């Protein structure tokens, strides 16, 4: 009887605590032991001190480390002291079914209380959401309640903190052997897809960078190698003034996290909730986690509408002539544009007088608005479409102390008329951007209305077909007392409203209009990019940057999104990218733009202009060949398939499916050997080098292999044989 009673007691315990050490169930835990929750490909383990381990696809080894040299996934800094240790209250563990923006799923809530010896009494509640639609994602947030009798000062909250060690999965690796995608806009020209090196650290502040004045970007960081991949992001529907620090620690392991410098007091009984973050597990490169992040945002309504089909058409821009182009320069290239069948003309910097006013510049349009309208009409009559260059936030000050760009001198008229529209810093000074300009406060309805009036002028009254919004990033917090902000961060968070005004006003006037944003030389701001037709790789400094950025934007905005690869001339191989001399070598690598599925562009001059930009007879033959191929294949309209890791597989490989055909692009300085063709159907295919017009034979799917040698690039078309 005693044995029978003991068995009944054990059965009763198992019914109360449905874990009983069976790790294979979707949710298990044991008193004072580990808490496990699983969803498809991701599995999470919490210990009694709320330390979190992340597992992928049933792997025995966690992706991150938990030991005496690590920190929990979520913790808080109070009065200069990190509060990291919270003891789980197992009686309050709760799991329930949920149905949200993301579909059906489960939410686990775990409570813990800080240790008394810290002198700070806090309750931490960790919320973990897992959804059927997202088998490799955990959405995690934390809240902290002041259980003490006195107010406390919260300095920072840290979320999604993980420490990774590449050597755990491959003993050949050093602990920091990861490639990374770091989405913050840090500085012009800096790679945001790069390998982690010993001693590396980067704050990845999402606000205005104090030195470079860039800012914003994508609130997302990914670390991956050939064995594992872990990405973190926040998924708030408004941009947040947070950081995504990445650091190689003293033990050579890599830490990532989301840092929010809250700096607020928490009264007794009050609670503070962190922003919502996503943890995304994956294999291969950054494409899949970026696509997942984009889908999570789209589920909440933060998504890009279908672009105008004109966004796929090739582009010519006047920037080859730099700021002092004339209308005769534009008319001069038109015969060549017609020969090349380029449909878009961009009137670039500087047709205007002053930032913020955006009136016609006397040098370019001596007859004013009347001449602008006549010019646009004449371009239309010649069979072309035309975009106008401008920027929504900058306003010209009286004096420009550092930036030496071209402007008509003096304070913008709009600033004289409405100085109350401008952003102020904490000291009461007007804030300045990367070009030393003042900035409109996007939160003000009057500013939004002014931007609408400008857009109406450009698209309706002047007749332009779209916008190139350039030379700006994000705006800082606004402390202008006239604005009555509840939170100074409103100006930063409301900037996308200006882009929404431009986009929707343009579409209401001309549904086929095309809007592009060029946050120069950095990651393109995610929240602004919702309101565009044409993402841009923006001032790439290498052909590798072009292809990596195209792939990232195909992940974010759709496999057939029209990603403009900027002017082909922009990539100045083997010379300083900032060398503006007439003899500096310029780029001509259309294969990089086309093979990855980008939209091509150029800024050549003809019959005159800077020597290195002129469309010489040799260059013209090259341009004709590639632009003709672009129009014939229109790979930018095909579907980009993520079948190769862009970093770890050689040669670098891309594949686009268009109807029944597959278009592969391979890149290497030199290659001689086998290449695998992935993604094919179980059919027989003919392989054709469409650049050099060479038949490469017949292969059989679904996975085929060719042996071949090439220099720089190989672009092939694989067509089923009926």
XYZ file of C-alpha atoms in Angstrom:
722
model
C 0.000 0.000 0.000
C 2.826 2.401 0.764
C 4.208 1.967 -2.777
C 0.744 2.548 -4.225
C 0.281 5.704 -2.135
C 3.685 6.950 -3.259
C 2.747 6.423 -6.919
C -0.497 8.362 -6.395
C 1.440 11.229 -4.815
C 3.868 11.348 -7.726
C 0.974 11.320 -10.196
C -0.693 14.186 -8.314
C 2.518 16.246 -8.449
C 2.797 15.660 -12.184
C -0.761 16.863 -12.718
C -0.083 20.069 -10.806
C 3.299 20.688 -12.387
C 2.911 19.473 -15.968
C 6.638 19.294 -16.588
C 7.876 16.329 -14.595
C 11.204 16.780 -16.419
C 9.905 15.972 -19.906
C 11.838 18.474 -21.998
C 10.167 17.401 -25.241
C 6.788 18.879 -24.352
C 5.887 22.387 -25.537
C 5.776 23.771 -21.984
C 7.316 22.219 -18.889
C 8.732 23.268 -15.535
C 9.555 21.878 -12.135
C 9.510 23.569 -8.735
C 12.748 25.540 -8.260
C 13.948 24.094 -11.553
C 14.031 25.042 -15.197
C 11.129 26.408 -17.224
C 10.947 25.251 -20.853
C 8.743 26.538 -23.629
C 8.932 25.484 -27.262
C 7.435 26.617 -30.537
C 8.412 24.863 -33.751
C 12.024 25.846 -34.332
C 12.724 27.920 -31.205
C 12.981 26.645 -27.650
C 13.593 28.717 -24.519
C 14.844 27.716 -21.098
C 14.540 29.906 -17.993
C 16.325 29.004 -14.773
C 15.327 29.925 -11.227
C 17.084 33.306 -11.522
C 15.361 34.196 -14.825
C 18.439 33.585 -16.987
C 17.358 32.705 -20.519
C 18.856 30.206 -22.954
C 17.762 30.012 -26.601
C 17.813 26.778 -28.628
C 17.203 26.281 -32.355
C 15.623 23.312 -34.131
C 16.021 20.922 -31.230
C 19.757 21.481 -30.911
C 21.415 20.238 -27.745
C 23.585 23.351 -27.476
C 22.020 26.748 -26.728
C 22.784 29.624 -29.076
C 23.820 31.836 -26.158
C 25.741 31.337 -22.941
C 24.637 31.581 -19.312
C 27.356 31.526 -16.656
C 29.036 33.743 -14.088
C 30.306 36.105 -16.824
C 26.948 36.673 -18.516
C 23.841 38.677 -17.694
C 20.137 37.806 -17.883
C 18.186 38.634 -21.024
C 16.361 41.481 -19.260
C 17.624 43.587 -16.375
C 17.539 47.139 -15.076
C 19.966 49.749 -13.788
C 18.783 51.670 -10.726
C 20.742 54.508 -9.129
C 23.846 53.455 -11.058
C 23.600 49.779 -10.045
C 22.609 46.859 -12.274
C 19.817 44.777 -10.759
C 20.228 41.445 -12.478
C 19.222 38.659 -10.100
C 15.516 37.946 -9.726
C 14.275 34.789 -8.016
C 11.353 33.122 -9.816
C 8.038 32.876 -7.966
C 6.901 29.505 -9.291
C 3.382 29.962 -7.907
C 2.786 32.840 -10.318
C 3.947 31.121 -13.513
C 1.112 31.479 -16.034
C 0.613 30.433 -19.626
C -2.409 31.219 -21.773
C -3.600 31.155 -25.364
C -3.547 34.495 -27.158
C -4.746 35.916 -30.461
C -3.125 39.157 -31.603
C -1.805 40.983 -34.664
C 0.498 38.019 -35.138
C -2.217 35.367 -35.087
C -2.781 32.589 -32.579
C -0.183 31.711 -30.023
C 0.727 31.369 -26.358
C 1.986 33.813 -23.754
C 4.160 32.759 -20.818
C 4.473 35.105 -17.839
C 7.121 34.541 -15.205
C 7.515 36.726 -12.114
C 10.583 37.177 -9.964
C 11.660 39.391 -7.073
C 15.075 41.003 -6.690
C 17.338 39.768 -3.915
C 16.945 41.746 -0.647
C 20.709 42.258 -0.255
C 20.690 44.549 -3.290
C 18.773 47.093 -1.207
C 16.388 47.584 -4.133
C 13.075 45.741 -3.989
C 11.694 45.131 -7.470
C 9.330 42.688 -9.051
C 10.172 41.664 -12.605
C 7.580 40.138 -14.916
C 8.914 38.538 -18.072
C 6.428 38.050 -20.912
C 7.272 35.595 -23.694
C 4.939 35.310 -26.686
C 5.196 32.479 -29.210
C 3.031 32.378 -32.336
C 2.055 29.575 -34.706
C 2.832 31.808 -37.681
C 6.396 32.455 -36.478
C 7.959 29.123 -35.414
C 11.447 30.602 -34.958
C 10.529 33.797 -33.059
C 10.020 34.766 -29.431
C 8.526 38.172 -28.654
C 9.752 39.228 -25.228
C 9.177 42.184 -22.935
C 9.637 42.855 -19.248
C 8.021 45.058 -16.638
C 9.484 46.202 -13.315
C 7.422 47.186 -10.267
C 8.842 49.147 -7.347
C 7.975 47.078 -4.258
C 9.922 49.361 -1.946
C 8.742 52.242 0.201
C 10.839 54.904 -1.507
C 11.149 56.289 -5.002
C 13.954 54.880 -7.133
C 15.742 56.372 -10.141
C 15.799 54.073 -13.160
C 18.811 54.819 -15.359
C 18.467 52.138 -18.027
C 16.605 49.037 -19.034
C 18.427 46.325 -20.946
C 16.432 43.897 -23.083
C 17.272 40.920 -25.293
C 20.770 40.646 -23.854
C 22.561 37.605 -25.230
C 26.189 36.527 -25.207
C 27.305 34.266 -28.048
C 30.333 32.017 -28.438
C 31.124 30.729 -31.942
C 33.722 28.267 -30.623
C 31.019 26.231 -28.865
C 29.733 25.058 -32.239
C 33.066 24.754 -34.017
C 36.327 24.478 -32.107
C 38.186 26.053 -35.036
C 36.284 29.306 -34.493
C 37.298 32.070 -32.175
C 34.421 33.039 -29.856
C 33.761 36.230 -31.859
C 33.783 34.570 -35.310
C 30.482 35.932 -36.571
C 29.360 38.086 -39.429
C 26.904 40.789 -38.442
C 24.123 42.965 -39.787
C 23.937 46.099 -37.620
C 21.034 48.288 -38.669
C 21.853 51.645 -37.084
C 22.817 54.527 -39.367
C 26.259 55.227 -37.903
C 28.146 57.175 -40.558
C 28.287 57.794 -44.305
C 29.924 54.962 -46.263
C 30.350 52.603 -43.302
C 29.514 48.958 -43.916
C 26.611 47.673 -41.874
C 27.175 44.063 -42.942
C 30.639 43.074 -41.742
C 32.649 40.544 -39.701
C 33.142 40.908 -35.965
C 36.779 41.449 -35.010
C 38.627 41.121 -31.710
C 38.000 44.141 -29.484
C 35.037 45.350 -31.543
C 32.297 47.438 -29.985
C 29.599 49.676 -31.458
C 26.746 51.418 -29.677
C 24.275 51.404 -32.589
C 22.317 54.403 -31.283
C 19.100 54.808 -33.282
C 18.854 58.571 -32.753
C 20.955 61.312 -34.336
C 24.638 60.381 -34.147
C 26.415 63.122 -32.178
C 29.444 63.295 -34.486
C 28.292 62.336 -37.983
C 24.691 63.613 -37.695
C 23.401 60.517 -39.484
C 20.835 58.457 -37.583
C 17.856 56.143 -37.615
C 18.060 52.986 -39.671
C 16.692 49.524 -38.937
C 16.238 48.536 -35.253
C 17.779 45.136 -35.842
C 21.053 43.300 -35.208
C 21.958 39.855 -36.484
C 24.929 37.640 -35.686
C 25.476 34.520 -37.764
C 28.061 32.102 -39.063
C 27.974 28.730 -40.801
C 26.564 27.053 -37.689
C 24.082 29.395 -36.009
C 22.179 32.652 -36.386
C 20.509 34.898 -33.803
C 18.881 38.265 -34.486
C 17.258 40.746 -32.137
C 15.004 43.696 -32.919
C 12.377 45.850 -31.347
C 8.965 45.715 -32.979
C 7.360 48.921 -31.766
C 5.242 50.678 -34.407
C 7.052 53.977 -33.852
C 10.818 54.535 -33.957
C 12.415 54.409 -30.524
C 15.407 56.273 -29.107
C 17.301 53.156 -28.069
C 20.653 51.539 -28.800
C 21.622 48.060 -30.008
C 25.127 47.700 -28.524
C 27.353 44.961 -29.914
C 30.575 44.237 -28.067
C 33.359 41.673 -27.998
C 33.785 41.235 -24.257
C 37.024 40.524 -22.393
C 36.428 36.795 -22.767
C 36.121 37.296 -26.576
C 32.460 36.317 -26.623
C 30.045 38.709 -28.356
C 27.214 40.415 -26.493
C 24.169 42.044 -28.071
C 21.248 43.816 -26.428
C 18.685 46.620 -26.619
C 19.572 49.507 -24.324
C 16.975 52.093 -23.330
C 18.307 55.010 -21.278
C 15.005 55.762 -19.576
C 16.211 58.118 -16.820
C 12.950 58.233 -14.908
C 11.814 57.982 -11.313
C 9.665 55.071 -10.203
C 7.470 55.762 -7.197
C 6.464 53.005 -4.744
C 3.925 50.720 -6.429
C 4.642 52.118 -9.913
C 5.674 49.927 -12.843
C 7.862 50.438 -15.889
C 7.468 48.368 -19.038
C 10.226 47.798 -21.592
C 9.747 47.990 -25.325
C 8.754 44.796 -27.114
C 11.639 42.920 -28.622
C 11.845 39.957 -30.964
C 14.393 37.147 -30.809
C 14.737 35.454 -34.201
C 16.659 32.207 -34.668
C 17.801 31.198 -38.133
C 20.371 29.596 -40.420
C 22.229 31.191 -43.359
C 22.605 34.967 -43.625
C 20.487 37.973 -42.616
C 17.806 37.585 -45.328
C 15.373 35.336 -43.453
C 15.469 37.194 -40.104
C 15.058 40.533 -41.889
C 12.073 39.116 -43.778
C 10.659 37.870 -40.481
C 11.154 41.280 -38.871
C 9.436 42.950 -41.817
C 6.496 40.529 -41.558
C 6.144 41.211 -37.832
C 5.962 44.929 -38.554
C 3.554 44.417 -41.474
C 1.223 42.457 -39.198
C 0.965 45.625 -37.099
C 0.224 47.813 -40.123
C 3.763 49.121 -40.658
C 4.231 48.024 -44.249
C 5.061 49.398 -47.660
C 2.252 49.563 -50.252
C 2.767 48.038 -53.695
C 5.127 50.308 -55.649
C 4.367 52.028 -58.930
C 5.577 49.827 -61.769
C 7.564 52.759 -63.114
C 9.899 52.270 -60.156
C 11.457 49.332 -62.049
C 12.542 51.495 -64.978
C 16.163 52.585 -65.482
C 17.143 56.059 -64.257
C 19.373 58.890 -65.431
C 20.315 61.619 -62.954
C 21.754 65.092 -63.500
C 24.261 64.656 -60.644
C 26.996 63.839 -63.160
C 27.083 67.593 -63.802
C 27.099 68.267 -60.020
C 25.309 71.339 -58.650
C 25.715 73.803 -61.505
C 23.922 71.903 -64.250
C 21.912 73.852 -66.816
C 18.760 73.013 -68.706
C 20.862 72.732 -71.839
C 22.844 69.999 -70.086
C 19.600 68.091 -69.541
C 18.397 68.583 -73.104
C 21.844 67.611 -74.375
C 21.726 64.059 -72.980
C 18.196 63.328 -74.162
C 19.220 61.857 -77.555
C 21.438 59.383 -75.704
C 18.697 58.596 -73.191
C 16.347 57.891 -76.078
C 18.918 55.581 -77.688
C 19.369 53.751 -74.387
C 15.591 53.660 -73.749
C 15.981 55.245 -70.306
C 12.642 56.723 -69.243
C 13.439 58.525 -65.983
C 15.271 61.838 -65.540
C 16.125 63.099 -62.051
C 16.674 66.832 -61.567
C 19.188 66.631 -58.747
C 20.862 69.037 -56.342
C 20.808 72.116 -56.989
C 17.826 73.485 -58.939
C 16.545 75.396 -55.854
C 17.513 78.511 -53.924
C 17.447 77.710 -50.184
C 16.739 74.661 -48.049
C 13.215 74.859 -46.682
C 11.925 77.349 -49.283
C 12.525 75.231 -52.383
C 11.970 77.999 -54.888
C 13.575 77.831 -58.363
C 17.192 78.944 -58.419
C 17.826 81.911 -60.717
C 20.920 80.266 -62.172
C 18.930 77.215 -63.327
C 15.492 78.723 -63.878
C 15.924 82.492 -64.425
C 12.242 82.819 -65.353
C 11.079 81.198 -62.135
C 8.133 78.838 -61.710
C 6.850 79.517 -65.204
C 10.063 78.120 -66.651
C 9.972 75.088 -64.319
C 6.499 74.192 -65.584
C 7.557 74.670 -69.200
C 10.650 72.544 -68.658
C 8.730 69.644 -67.088
C 6.131 69.771 -69.845
C 8.839 69.696 -72.498
C 10.411 66.626 -70.864
C 7.027 64.920 -70.865
C 6.462 65.852 -74.496
C 9.767 64.173 -75.339
C 8.500 60.933 -73.756
C 10.270 61.036 -70.382
C 9.285 61.131 -66.724
C 11.055 63.372 -64.240
C 11.727 63.389 -60.488
C 12.592 66.388 -58.353
C 15.323 66.420 -55.659
C 14.560 67.900 -52.241
C 14.428 67.113 -48.518
C 11.561 67.452 -46.036
C 13.353 68.448 -42.807
C 16.239 70.946 -43.398
C 15.751 74.709 -43.160
C 18.559 77.082 -44.109
C 20.078 79.202 -41.296
C 21.615 82.660 -41.519
C 25.147 81.261 -41.447
C 26.439 77.798 -42.380
C 29.574 77.377 -40.255
C 31.039 74.087 -41.529
C 29.270 72.553 -44.506
C 30.549 74.048 -47.767
C 27.815 72.952 -50.181
C 26.087 75.106 -52.750
C 23.201 77.360 -51.609
C 21.919 80.885 -52.140
C 23.168 82.609 -48.966
C 20.951 83.773 -46.129
C 18.168 82.612 -43.872
C 15.317 80.746 -45.535
C 12.177 82.838 -45.911
C 10.122 80.106 -44.222
C 12.375 80.404 -41.144
C 11.869 84.173 -41.068
C 8.142 83.715 -41.312
C 7.806 80.744 -38.960
C 10.772 80.391 -36.587
C 8.368 78.686 -34.181
C 8.315 75.647 -36.503
C 11.946 74.771 -35.794
C 13.395 72.162 -33.452
C 15.232 73.460 -30.386
C 17.708 71.602 -28.190
C 17.704 71.584 -24.382
C 19.672 74.851 -24.286
C 17.187 76.692 -26.472
C 19.351 76.632 -29.609
C 18.069 75.556 -32.989
C 19.377 72.063 -33.694
C 21.464 71.507 -36.831
C 21.643 68.527 -39.164
C 24.447 66.911 -41.169
C 24.564 69.950 -43.498
C 24.399 72.519 -40.692
C 20.736 73.230 -41.434
C 17.999 73.966 -38.943
C 15.191 71.399 -38.906
C 11.416 71.455 -39.032
C 9.643 69.769 -36.126
C 7.606 66.988 -37.785
C 5.089 66.879 -34.930
C 3.546 70.242 -35.780
C 0.354 70.121 -37.892
C 1.425 73.400 -39.538
C 4.695 71.822 -40.665
C 2.846 68.795 -42.025
C 0.523 71.107 -43.933
C 3.483 73.051 -45.344
C 5.063 69.815 -46.579
C 1.736 68.937 -48.197
C 1.703 72.325 -49.933
C 5.250 71.781 -51.229
C 4.344 68.322 -52.496
C 1.265 69.674 -54.231
C 3.357 72.390 -55.851
C 5.925 69.898 -57.157
C 3.542 67.174 -58.384
C 0.364 69.053 -59.288
C 1.391 72.593 -60.216
C 4.837 71.935 -61.664
C 4.003 68.473 -63.006
C 6.886 66.356 -61.659
C 6.341 62.586 -61.597
C 8.041 61.821 -58.329
C 10.583 62.721 -55.670
C 14.168 61.993 -54.790
C 14.236 62.820 -51.079
C 17.887 63.111 -50.143
C 20.532 64.538 -47.805
C 18.736 64.020 -44.475
C 18.365 61.274 -41.860
C 16.314 61.676 -38.673
C 15.678 64.590 -36.319
C 16.630 64.959 -32.642
C 14.274 65.375 -29.666
C 12.606 68.772 -29.633
C 12.562 71.040 -26.586
C 10.937 74.057 -28.226
C 8.544 75.328 -25.493
C 6.131 76.598 -28.136
C 5.395 73.023 -29.234
C 4.122 71.716 -25.880
C 5.545 68.249 -26.445
C 4.502 65.653 -23.882
C 7.832 63.994 -24.641
C 10.734 65.616 -26.537
C 11.106 62.320 -28.462
C 7.858 63.072 -30.308
C 9.754 64.960 -33.007
C 11.927 61.903 -33.690
C 8.971 59.531 -33.649
C 6.798 61.732 -35.859
C 9.227 62.170 -38.746
C 7.564 59.335 -40.734
C 4.395 61.457 -40.719
C 6.095 63.907 -43.089
C 6.958 61.062 -45.451
C 3.392 59.811 -45.261
C 2.149 63.275 -46.249
C 4.505 63.383 -49.247
C 3.678 59.853 -50.373
C -0.104 60.044 -49.989
C -0.376 63.544 -51.454
C 1.679 62.472 -54.459
C -0.411 59.359 -55.021
C -3.651 61.324 -54.732
C -2.463 63.617 -57.553
C -0.562 61.097 -59.661
C -1.140 57.425 -58.718
C 1.871 56.432 -60.841
C 4.254 58.774 -59.030
C 7.500 57.321 -57.688
C 8.989 58.398 -54.358
C 12.488 57.416 -53.285
C 14.416 58.271 -50.133
C 18.193 58.392 -50.021
C 19.464 58.526 -46.416
C 22.960 59.096 -47.749
C 25.528 56.332 -47.433
C 23.931 54.357 -44.577
C 21.099 52.008 -43.742
C 17.811 53.421 -44.937
C 15.419 54.305 -42.133
C 12.798 51.572 -41.847
C 9.930 53.737 -40.621
C 10.403 56.334 -43.362
C 10.802 53.666 -46.043
C 7.234 52.525 -45.482
C 6.184 55.566 -47.530
C 8.198 55.078 -50.707
C 8.044 53.222 -54.006
C 11.747 52.745 -54.524
C 14.279 51.761 -51.842
C 17.865 52.856 -52.603
C 21.203 51.275 -51.707
C 22.403 54.879 -51.281
C 25.985 55.877 -52.034
C 27.638 52.439 -51.981
C 31.415 52.422 -51.722
C 32.001 48.928 -53.154
C 30.295 46.428 -55.425
C 29.967 44.095 -52.425
C 28.021 46.786 -50.574
C 25.629 47.081 -53.515
C 24.800 43.388 -53.614
C 24.555 42.984 -49.841
C 22.274 45.989 -49.559
C 20.078 44.827 -52.432
C 19.624 41.488 -50.702
C 18.750 43.140 -47.384
C 16.155 45.372 -49.052
C 14.623 42.468 -50.975
C 14.204 40.828 -47.569
C 12.567 43.906 -46.033
C 10.381 45.122 -48.875
C 9.637 42.094 -51.008
C 11.402 39.656 -53.305
C 10.475 41.737 -56.351
C 10.876 45.174 -54.775
C 12.432 47.782 -57.140
C 15.732 48.394 -55.327
C 17.585 51.266 -57.003
C 21.328 50.514 -56.971
C 22.295 54.189 -57.334
C 24.374 55.551 -60.207
C 26.681 52.911 -61.640
C 29.433 55.536 -61.800
C 29.303 56.084 -58.048
C 31.574 53.174 -57.139
C 35.042 54.556 -57.776
C 37.201 51.453 -57.722
C 40.778 51.821 -56.511
C 40.388 55.545 -55.770
C 39.099 57.704 -52.926
C 35.289 57.644 -53.017
C 35.310 61.389 -52.238
C 37.633 62.250 -55.113
C 35.511 64.626 -57.193
C 38.205 65.365 -59.751
C 37.407 65.105 -63.453
C 39.902 62.263 -63.877
C 38.940 59.967 -60.986
C 38.014 56.505 -62.199
C 34.266 55.832 -61.995
C 32.240 52.649 -61.866
C 30.714 50.696 -64.737
C 29.750 47.415 -63.036
C 26.175 46.904 -64.229
C 26.538 43.163 -63.548
C 26.479 43.836 -59.804
C 23.241 45.820 -60.030
C 21.480 43.565 -62.489
C 22.464 40.121 -61.239
C 21.201 40.761 -57.722
C 17.882 42.050 -59.058
C 18.434 45.782 -58.646
C 17.203 48.714 -60.713
C 20.053 50.267 -62.697
C 20.924 53.944 -62.957
C 23.503 56.264 -64.437
C 24.620 59.892 -64.358
C 26.748 60.176 -67.493
C 27.172 63.525 -69.227
C 27.086 64.252 -72.944
C 28.339 65.831 -75.089
C 30.320 67.732 -72.422
C 30.551 67.774 -68.646
C 33.253 66.404 -66.306
C 35.777 64.371 -68.277
C 35.301 61.148 -66.303
C 31.504 61.297 -66.604
C 31.288 61.768 -70.350
C 29.677 59.040 -72.413
C 32.618 58.234 -74.661
C 32.125 55.921 -77.631
C 33.681 52.968 -75.782
C 31.630 53.629 -72.700
C 28.488 54.064 -74.771
C 28.862 50.568 -76.220
C 29.178 49.162 -72.705
C 26.159 51.144 -71.479
C 24.068 50.058 -74.491
C 24.865 46.399 -73.953
C 23.945 46.338 -70.273
C 20.921 48.609 -70.386
C 19.553 46.528 -73.263
C 20.076 43.370 -71.187
C 18.375 45.045 -68.230
C 15.310 45.872 -70.319
C 15.202 42.403 -71.868
C 15.434 40.482 -68.591
C 13.879 42.948 -66.086
C 15.212 40.872 -63.219
C 14.137 43.530 -60.730
C 10.581 42.292 -61.316
C 11.510 38.669 -60.629
C 11.427 36.971 -57.239
C 14.658 36.913 -55.282
C 15.149 33.430 -53.757
C 17.227 33.110 -50.603
C 19.137 29.917 -51.402
C 22.749 30.926 -50.722
C 24.559 32.531 -47.802
C 25.994 35.731 -49.282
C 29.087 35.579 -47.054
C 30.029 32.005 -46.271
C 29.349 30.305 -49.607
C 31.724 30.823 -52.514
C 31.427 32.104 -55.105
C 28.962 34.735 -53.912
C 25.652 33.589 -55.378
C 22.216 35.059 -56.100
C 19.208 33.570 -57.852
C 16.034 35.170 -59.187
C 13.036 33.277 -60.460
C 10.981 34.858 -63.198
C 8.104 32.733 -64.418
C 9.646 29.313 -65.204
C 13.171 30.656 -65.684
C 15.942 30.954 -63.114
C 18.610 33.653 -63.312
C 21.799 33.015 -61.369
C 24.520 35.560 -60.673
C 27.917 34.537 -59.323
C 30.697 36.880 -58.215
C 34.382 36.296 -57.479
C 37.668 37.858 -58.504
C 38.470 34.534 -60.121
C 36.670 31.192 -60.082
C 37.462 27.790 -61.527
C 35.421 24.851 -60.308
C 31.935 23.517 -59.582
C 28.912 25.697 -58.862
C 25.632 24.371 -57.505
C 22.360 25.555 -59.077
C 19.702 25.438 -56.367
C 15.953 25.933 -56.467
C 15.233 24.192 -59.771
C 12.210 21.998 -60.362
C 12.506 18.319 -61.176
C 12.993 19.136 -64.860
C 15.635 19.365 -67.565
C 17.088 22.839 -68.179
C 19.311 24.602 -70.663
C 22.024 26.838 -69.171
C 22.908 29.998 -71.082
C 25.428 32.769 -70.378
C 23.294 35.638 -71.617
C 26.007 38.279 -71.180
C 28.571 36.559 -73.403
C 25.929 34.673 -75.431
C 27.333 31.211 -74.709
C 25.446 27.929 -74.376
C 26.662 26.133 -71.249
C 24.827 22.865 -71.777
C 21.953 20.955 -70.183
C 21.344 20.113 -66.514
C 18.695 18.288 -64.520
C 16.945 19.662 -61.437
C 16.120 19.973 -58.637
C 19.800 20.559 -57.794
C 22.308 20.763 -60.614
C 26.006 21.463 -60.874
C 28.143 23.106 -63.515
C 31.923 23.287 -63.742
C 33.077 26.628 -65.021
C 35.686 29.355 -64.767
C 35.118 33.116 -64.802
C 36.549 36.438 -63.698
C 34.518 38.968 -61.665
C 31.043 37.735 -62.564
C 28.972 35.082 -64.293
C 25.311 35.711 -65.125
C 23.315 32.783 -66.501
C 19.764 32.012 -67.545
C 18.437 28.524 -66.801
C 15.385 27.683 -68.922
C 13.270 24.520 -68.777
C 13.294 22.322 -71.870
C 9.746 21.281 -72.738
